[in-house]
Short mmCIF file of C-alpha atoms in Angstrom, two decimals:
data_model
loop_
_atom_site.label_atom_id
_atom_site.label_comp_id
_atom_site.label_asym_id
_atom_site.label_seq_id
_atom_site.Cartn_x
_atom_site.Cartn_y
_atom_site.Cartn_z
CA MET U 1 -0.20 -0.28 0.16
CA SER U 2 1.57 3.18 -0.54
CA ILE U 3 1.34 6.00 1.40
CA GLY U 4 -0.04 9.44 -0.31
CA LYS U 5 -0.13 11.25 -3.92
CA SER U 6 1.71 9.56 -6.58
CA ASN U 7 3.36 11.25 -8.80
CA SER U 8 1.72 11.19 -12.52
CA PRO U 9 2.02 12.87 -15.56
CA GLU U 10 -0.74 14.65 -15.24
CA ASP U 11 0.55 17.44 -12.01
CA GLU U 12 4.52 17.76 -13.76
CA ARG U 13 1.99 20.01 -16.60
CA PRO U 14 2.29 24.00 -15.62
CA SER U 15 -1.18 24.83 -14.69
CA THR U 16 -2.89 26.96 -17.25
CA ASP U 17 -2.34 30.34 -14.92
CA ASP U 18 0.33 30.52 -14.66
CA ARG U 19 1.43 30.38 -18.13
CA SER U 20 -0.70 33.44 -17.72
CA GLU U 21 0.80 34.87 -15.79
CA ASP U 22 4.63 33.96 -17.38
CA ARG U 23 2.82 35.82 -20.77
CA ILE U 24 2.33 39.58 -19.17
CA ILE U 25 2.17 42.14 -22.01
CA GLU U 26 3.32 45.71 -21.50
CA PRO U 27 1.92 48.67 -22.34
CA PRO U 28 3.27 50.18 -25.07
CA VAL U 29 4.91 53.49 -24.55
CA GLU U 30 3.65 57.04 -25.47
CA GLY U 31 5.01 59.60 -25.74
CA PRO U 32 4.41 62.89 -24.07
CA SER U 33 0.67 64.10 -24.71
CA ILE U 34 0.20 67.39 -25.47
CA GLY U 35 -0.85 70.02 -22.94
CA THR U 36 3.29 68.04 -21.71
CA ALA U 37 5.14 69.00 -24.29
CA LEU U 38 3.80 72.80 -24.50
CA LYS U 39 4.58 72.93 -20.40
CA THR U 40 8.07 71.14 -20.88
CA ALA U 41 8.52 73.25 -23.51
CA ARG U 42 7.43 76.32 -21.12
CA ILE U 43 10.10 75.34 -18.39
CA ALA U 44 12.42 75.14 -20.65
CA ALA U 45 12.05 78.07 -21.56
CA GLY U 46 11.70 80.09 -18.49
CA LEU U 47 8.16 81.33 -18.98
CA THR U 48 5.44 82.03 -16.47
CA VAL U 49 1.65 81.16 -17.67
CA ASP U 50 1.28 84.51 -16.62
CA GLU U 51 3.94 85.45 -19.31
CA VAL U 52 3.07 83.14 -21.71
CA SER U 53 -0.92 84.61 -20.90
CA SER U 54 0.40 88.10 -22.24
CA THR U 55 2.25 87.67 -24.84
CA THR U 56 0.47 85.55 -26.58
CA ARG U 57 -2.91 87.38 -25.59
CA VAL U 58 -4.78 83.80 -24.69
CA ARG U 59 -6.12 83.86 -21.20
CA ILE U 60 -4.67 81.84 -18.12
CA PRO U 61 -7.49 79.65 -17.77
CA ILE U 62 -7.57 78.76 -21.06
CA VAL U 63 -3.59 78.25 -20.86
CA HIS U 64 -3.92 76.05 -17.64
CA ALA U 65 -6.08 73.54 -19.37
CA ILE U 66 -4.31 73.33 -22.40
CA GLU U 67 -1.28 72.45 -21.20
CA THR U 68 -3.67 69.81 -18.94
CA ASP U 69 -4.13 68.73 -21.70
CA ASP U 70 -8.13 70.37 -21.64
CA PHE U 71 -9.09 71.35 -24.71
CA THR U 72 -12.96 71.67 -23.97
CA ARG U 73 -12.66 75.51 -22.77
CA CYS U 74 -11.28 76.31 -26.06
CA GLY U 75 -14.03 77.17 -27.92
CA GLY U 76 -14.20 74.50 -30.25
CA ASP U 77 -12.07 72.73 -33.29
CA VAL U 78 -10.93 75.83 -35.22
CA TYR U 79 -9.94 77.31 -31.80
CA ALA U 80 -8.63 74.74 -29.74
CA ARG U 81 -5.53 74.29 -33.24
CA GLY U 82 -5.45 78.74 -33.34
CA HIS U 83 -4.28 78.67 -29.38
CA ILE U 84 -1.67 74.86 -29.46
CA ARG U 85 -0.25 76.63 -32.79
CA THR U 86 0.16 80.38 -30.68
CA LEU U 87 1.72 79.05 -28.09
CA ALA U 88 4.38 76.29 -29.57
CA ARG U 89 5.40 79.20 -30.62
CA ALA U 90 5.88 81.21 -27.85
CA VAL U 91 7.65 78.45 -26.25
CA HIS U 92 9.74 77.62 -29.27
CA ILE U 93 8.60 75.06 -30.45
CA ASP U 94 7.57 72.89 -34.43
CA PRO U 95 3.06 73.59 -33.81
CA GLU U 96 3.06 70.91 -36.58
CA PRO U 97 3.65 67.64 -34.62
CA LEU U 98 1.64 69.76 -32.06
CA VAL U 99 -1.53 69.71 -34.26
CA ASP U 100 -1.64 67.28 -35.88
CA ALA U 101 -1.59 64.71 -32.83
CA TYR U 102 -5.10 66.76 -31.36
CA ASP U 103 -5.71 65.88 -35.31
CA ALA U 104 -5.28 62.89 -34.96
CA ALA U 105 -7.24 62.53 -31.09
CA HIS U 106 -10.22 64.71 -32.49
CA GLY U 107 -11.48 62.62 -35.28
CA GLY U 108 -8.83 64.84 -38.12
CA ARG U 109 -9.40 68.24 -39.72
CA PRO U 110 -11.98 68.74 -42.40
CA ALA U 111 -11.58 69.96 -45.56
CA PRO U 112 -10.99 73.97 -46.47
CA THR U 113 -14.05 75.46 -47.32
CA PRO U 114 -13.82 77.14 -50.17
CA ALA U 115 -15.48 81.30 -50.12
CA ALA U 116 -18.92 81.08 -52.57
CA PRO U 117 -18.71 82.02 -56.04
CA MET U 118 -21.08 85.02 -55.42
CA PHE U 119 -18.25 86.76 -52.72
CA GLU U 120 -16.02 86.73 -55.77
CA ALA U 121 -18.65 88.08 -57.95
CA GLU U 122 -18.90 91.15 -55.57
CA ARG U 123 -15.02 91.47 -55.67
CA ILE U 124 -15.06 91.92 -59.26
CA ARG U 125 -18.20 94.32 -60.19
CA PRO U 126 -16.39 96.66 -58.63
CA GLU U 127 -14.04 97.00 -61.64
CA ARG U 128 -16.22 96.60 -64.52
CA GLN U 129 -17.52 100.13 -63.26
CA ARG U 130 -14.27 101.88 -64.58
CA PRO U 131 -14.14 104.50 -66.95
CA ASN U 132 -12.23 103.16 -69.79
CA TRP U 133 -10.14 106.69 -70.21
CA THR U 134 -7.22 104.78 -72.19
CA ALA U 135 -9.95 104.32 -74.83
CA ALA U 136 -11.49 108.90 -73.86
CA MET U 137 -8.60 109.87 -74.78
CA VAL U 138 -7.25 107.48 -78.32
CA ALA U 139 -10.37 108.87 -79.17
CA ALA U 140 -9.72 112.67 -78.02
CA ILE U 141 -6.03 112.21 -79.98
CA VAL U 142 -7.81 110.92 -82.95
CA ALA U 143 -11.33 113.76 -82.81
CA VAL U 144 -6.68 116.77 -82.76
CA ILE U 145 -5.47 114.94 -85.61
CA GLY U 146 -9.27 114.99 -88.09
CA PHE U 147 -9.41 118.60 -87.14
CA VAL U 148 -5.88 119.81 -88.00
CA GLY U 149 -5.90 117.77 -91.44
CA PHE U 150 -9.56 119.38 -92.50
CA THR U 151 -7.83 122.77 -90.77
CA ALA U 152 -3.95 122.34 -93.68
CA PHE U 153 -5.77 121.16 -96.11
CA GLY U 154 -8.69 123.35 -96.36
CA GLY U 155 -7.85 126.46 -95.24
CA GLY U 156 -5.46 128.11 -98.08
CA ASP U 157 -6.06 129.60 -101.77
CA ALA U 158 -8.06 127.42 -104.27
CA LYS U 159 -4.83 127.78 -106.42
CA ASP U 160 -2.70 126.19 -103.77
CA LYS U 161 -4.89 123.43 -103.02
CA ARG U 162 -2.76 119.71 -104.57
CA PRO U 163 -4.41 116.96 -104.58
CA VAL U 164 -3.81 113.87 -102.32
CA ALA U 165 -4.12 110.55 -103.30
CA GLU U 166 -6.75 108.44 -101.56
CA GLY U 167 -4.63 106.90 -98.42
CA SER U 168 -1.59 108.46 -98.35
CA ALA U 169 -0.24 110.80 -94.78
CA PRO U 170 -1.44 114.27 -94.98
CA GLN U 171 1.12 116.47 -96.69
CA ALA U 172 2.83 120.05 -95.22
CA ALA U 173 0.61 123.31 -96.71
CA PRO U 174 2.36 125.11 -99.02
CA THR U 175 5.26 128.26 -99.30
CA GLN U 176 3.57 131.18 -100.12
CA SER U 177 4.73 133.68 -102.92
CA ALA U 178 7.05 136.21 -102.73
CA GLY U 179 5.59 139.54 -101.20
CA LYS U 180 2.20 137.45 -99.75
CA PRO U 181 2.46 136.63 -95.43
CA ALA U 182 1.79 133.01 -95.90
CA ALA U 183 -1.23 132.03 -94.27
CA GLN U 184 -0.83 131.50 -90.67
CA PRO U 185 -3.01 127.99 -90.29
CA PRO U 186 -5.40 128.88 -87.21
CA GLN U 187 -4.43 126.56 -83.78
CA ALA U 188 -6.29 124.00 -82.89
CA PRO U 189 -8.44 124.07 -79.56
CA GLN U 190 -6.54 122.62 -77.06
CA THR U 191 -8.20 119.09 -75.81
CA PRO U 192 -8.41 118.79 -71.78
CA LYS U 193 -5.80 116.42 -71.00
CA ALA U 194 -7.94 113.42 -69.42
CA PRO U 195 -6.76 112.19 -66.33
CA THR U 196 -5.52 109.32 -65.32
CA PRO U 197 -7.07 107.64 -62.41
CA GLU U 198 -5.33 106.50 -59.07
CA PRO U 199 -4.45 102.50 -58.92
CA SER U 200 -6.04 101.20 -56.21
CA ASP U 201 -4.80 98.84 -54.10
CA SER U 202 -6.94 96.26 -54.66
CA ALA U 203 -10.52 95.45 -56.43
CA ILE U 204 -11.76 96.57 -53.23
CA ALA U 205 -11.35 99.75 -52.88
CA ALA U 206 -14.85 100.46 -54.63
CA ALA U 207 -16.67 98.63 -52.70
CA PRO U 208 -20.48 99.11 -52.44
CA LYS U 209 -21.76 100.67 -49.24
CA ASP U 210 -24.00 98.61 -48.90
CA LEU U 211 -22.26 95.88 -48.00
CA VAL U 212 -19.28 94.62 -45.94
CA THR U 213 -16.30 93.49 -47.26
CA VAL U 214 -13.08 92.23 -45.59
CA VAL U 215 -10.09 91.97 -48.31
CA LEU U 216 -6.84 89.15 -46.36
CA THR U 217 -3.74 88.83 -47.78
CA ALA U 218 -0.91 86.82 -45.68
CA ASN U 219 3.01 88.86 -46.96
CA GLU U 220 5.70 87.96 -44.09
CA GLY U 221 4.52 84.47 -43.77
CA GLU U 222 1.38 81.84 -43.87
CA SER U 223 -1.67 82.21 -41.27
CA TRP U 224 -5.00 80.20 -40.75
CA VAL U 225 -7.99 81.88 -40.98
CA SER U 226 -11.64 80.81 -40.20
CA ALA U 227 -14.80 83.56 -41.38
CA LYS U 228 -18.34 83.38 -41.09
CA ASP U 229 -21.34 85.16 -41.92
CA HIS U 230 -23.89 87.15 -39.49
CA SER U 231 -25.74 83.85 -39.68
CA GLY U 232 -23.15 81.94 -38.76
CA ARG U 233 -22.03 79.73 -41.39
CA LEU U 234 -18.30 79.13 -42.32
CA LEU U 235 -17.66 80.61 -45.24
CA PHE U 236 -13.70 80.00 -45.31
CA ASP U 237 -11.74 77.26 -42.88
CA GLY U 238 -7.62 77.04 -43.92
CA THR U 239 -4.29 78.61 -44.40
CA LEU U 240 -3.04 81.28 -46.26
CA THR U 241 0.62 80.34 -48.35
CA PRO U 242 2.46 83.25 -48.44
CA GLY U 243 0.88 86.13 -51.07
CA GLN U 244 -2.29 84.74 -50.41
CA SER U 245 -5.91 85.75 -50.48
CA LYS U 246 -8.65 85.40 -49.99
CA THR U 247 -12.50 87.68 -50.03
CA PHE U 248 -15.95 88.21 -47.62
CA THR U 249 -18.79 89.75 -48.44
CA ASP U 250 -21.85 90.06 -46.53
CA LYS U 251 -24.68 91.71 -45.85
CA GLU U 252 -24.58 93.41 -41.90
CA SER U 253 -20.75 91.62 -40.51
CA ILE U 254 -18.31 88.99 -40.81
CA ASP U 255 -16.89 87.72 -38.06
CA LEU U 256 -12.74 86.47 -38.40
CA VAL U 257 -10.04 84.17 -35.62
CA LEU U 258 -6.32 85.08 -37.31
CA GLY U 259 -4.04 81.95 -36.01
CA ASP U 260 -1.05 85.05 -36.67
CA ALA U 261 -2.15 87.70 -37.02
CA GLY U 262 1.37 89.47 -37.73
CA VAL U 263 1.83 88.39 -41.45
CA VAL U 264 -1.34 89.13 -42.34
CA LYS U 265 -2.45 92.81 -44.44
CA LEU U 266 -6.15 94.00 -43.93
CA PHE U 267 -8.49 95.50 -45.98
CA VAL U 268 -12.05 96.29 -44.46
CA ASN U 269 -14.36 98.57 -46.87
CA GLY U 270 -11.31 99.49 -49.17
CA LYS U 271 -9.16 100.75 -46.21
CA GLU U 272 -6.17 98.97 -44.93
CA ILE U 273 -7.12 98.11 -41.08
CA LYS U 274 -3.28 99.81 -39.05
CA ASP U 275 -3.24 96.97 -35.67
CA ASP U 276 0.06 96.09 -34.34
CA PHE U 277 -0.82 93.00 -34.34
CA GLN U 278 2.50 90.87 -33.40
CA PRO U 279 3.72 87.46 -34.61
CA GLY U 280 1.92 84.52 -33.39
CA GLN U 281 -1.01 86.84 -32.03
CA VAL U 282 -4.75 84.93 -32.37
CA GLU U 283 -7.19 87.31 -32.78
CA ARG U 284 -10.93 87.64 -33.26
CA LEU U 285 -11.93 90.19 -34.82
CA THR U 286 -16.08 91.15 -36.12
CA TYR U 287 -16.53 93.98 -39.09
CA THR U 288 -19.29 95.73 -40.46
CA LYS U 289 -20.93 97.76 -43.26
CA ASP U 290 -19.53 100.92 -41.09
CA ASP U 291 -16.16 99.67 -40.53
CA PRO U 292 -13.52 101.24 -40.62
CA ARG U 293 -15.28 104.06 -37.87
CA GLN U 294 -11.35 106.47 -38.14
CA GLY U 295 -8.30 106.87 -40.88
CA PRO U 296 -8.58 107.06 -44.69
CA ALA U 297 -7.60 104.60 -46.20
CA GLN U 298 -3.92 103.46 -46.92
CA ALA U 299 -2.44 101.79 -49.55
CA GLY U 300 -0.15 98.99 -48.68
#
């Protein structure tokens, strides 16, 4: 008779639970979040939250929220991207990887909405109403030449007239015989010179008074821009590259968000807005058909 339990082959096999414990998978290590990256860069640059807020004009509570990856206080994806770009530039890091990470976490960036054709038509229409000064000047010159030719060939004596072949160039008046004073043809009246029109900086300089017209041009770099009409309809959401322009019109108001207002040249109702915007500065602006209320239009 054996005492105790015999060791069977089944007893020597490792249990299923033991095998599962040996196969624990470590979670992948991810990089720092958007807020952590901004906060780390701010500290490395020796800046406080108050200093960053003063430089970027992003309110202190929003800066704190973004550094903790809370974007609910930004007011939407469009504003969140603009704040991320502004804060990244203020702490001297590249904003694009952070914006890409935000888009990946929030469903991607919406496709830019092109401006409606009706707005471009409003911009072009004032150009067509300009007077054609070139045609007017040509007509005046032709009239003067015709009058001088008629006087030169029709004012002398009949015996001094010479036949002129049709289509030939006008000939000079014949010399009078000695002893007879030469007949002086009457002077042609001086036609007043047509005034040369002042060139405008853009087609929007003659904007209709019953609409608000806004022209944006990226001069010194690229800038993200969002534009809405008075009803909140999105007219444009995208990036202006250097040298690129956009025109928006509405019967009441245009709401703008400029991601980098320092590089944007702004015309409202034919007048340039000369605000001292700083590079990397986010601006939220609203203009009506009565703006701007002071200062003449200045050429850019």
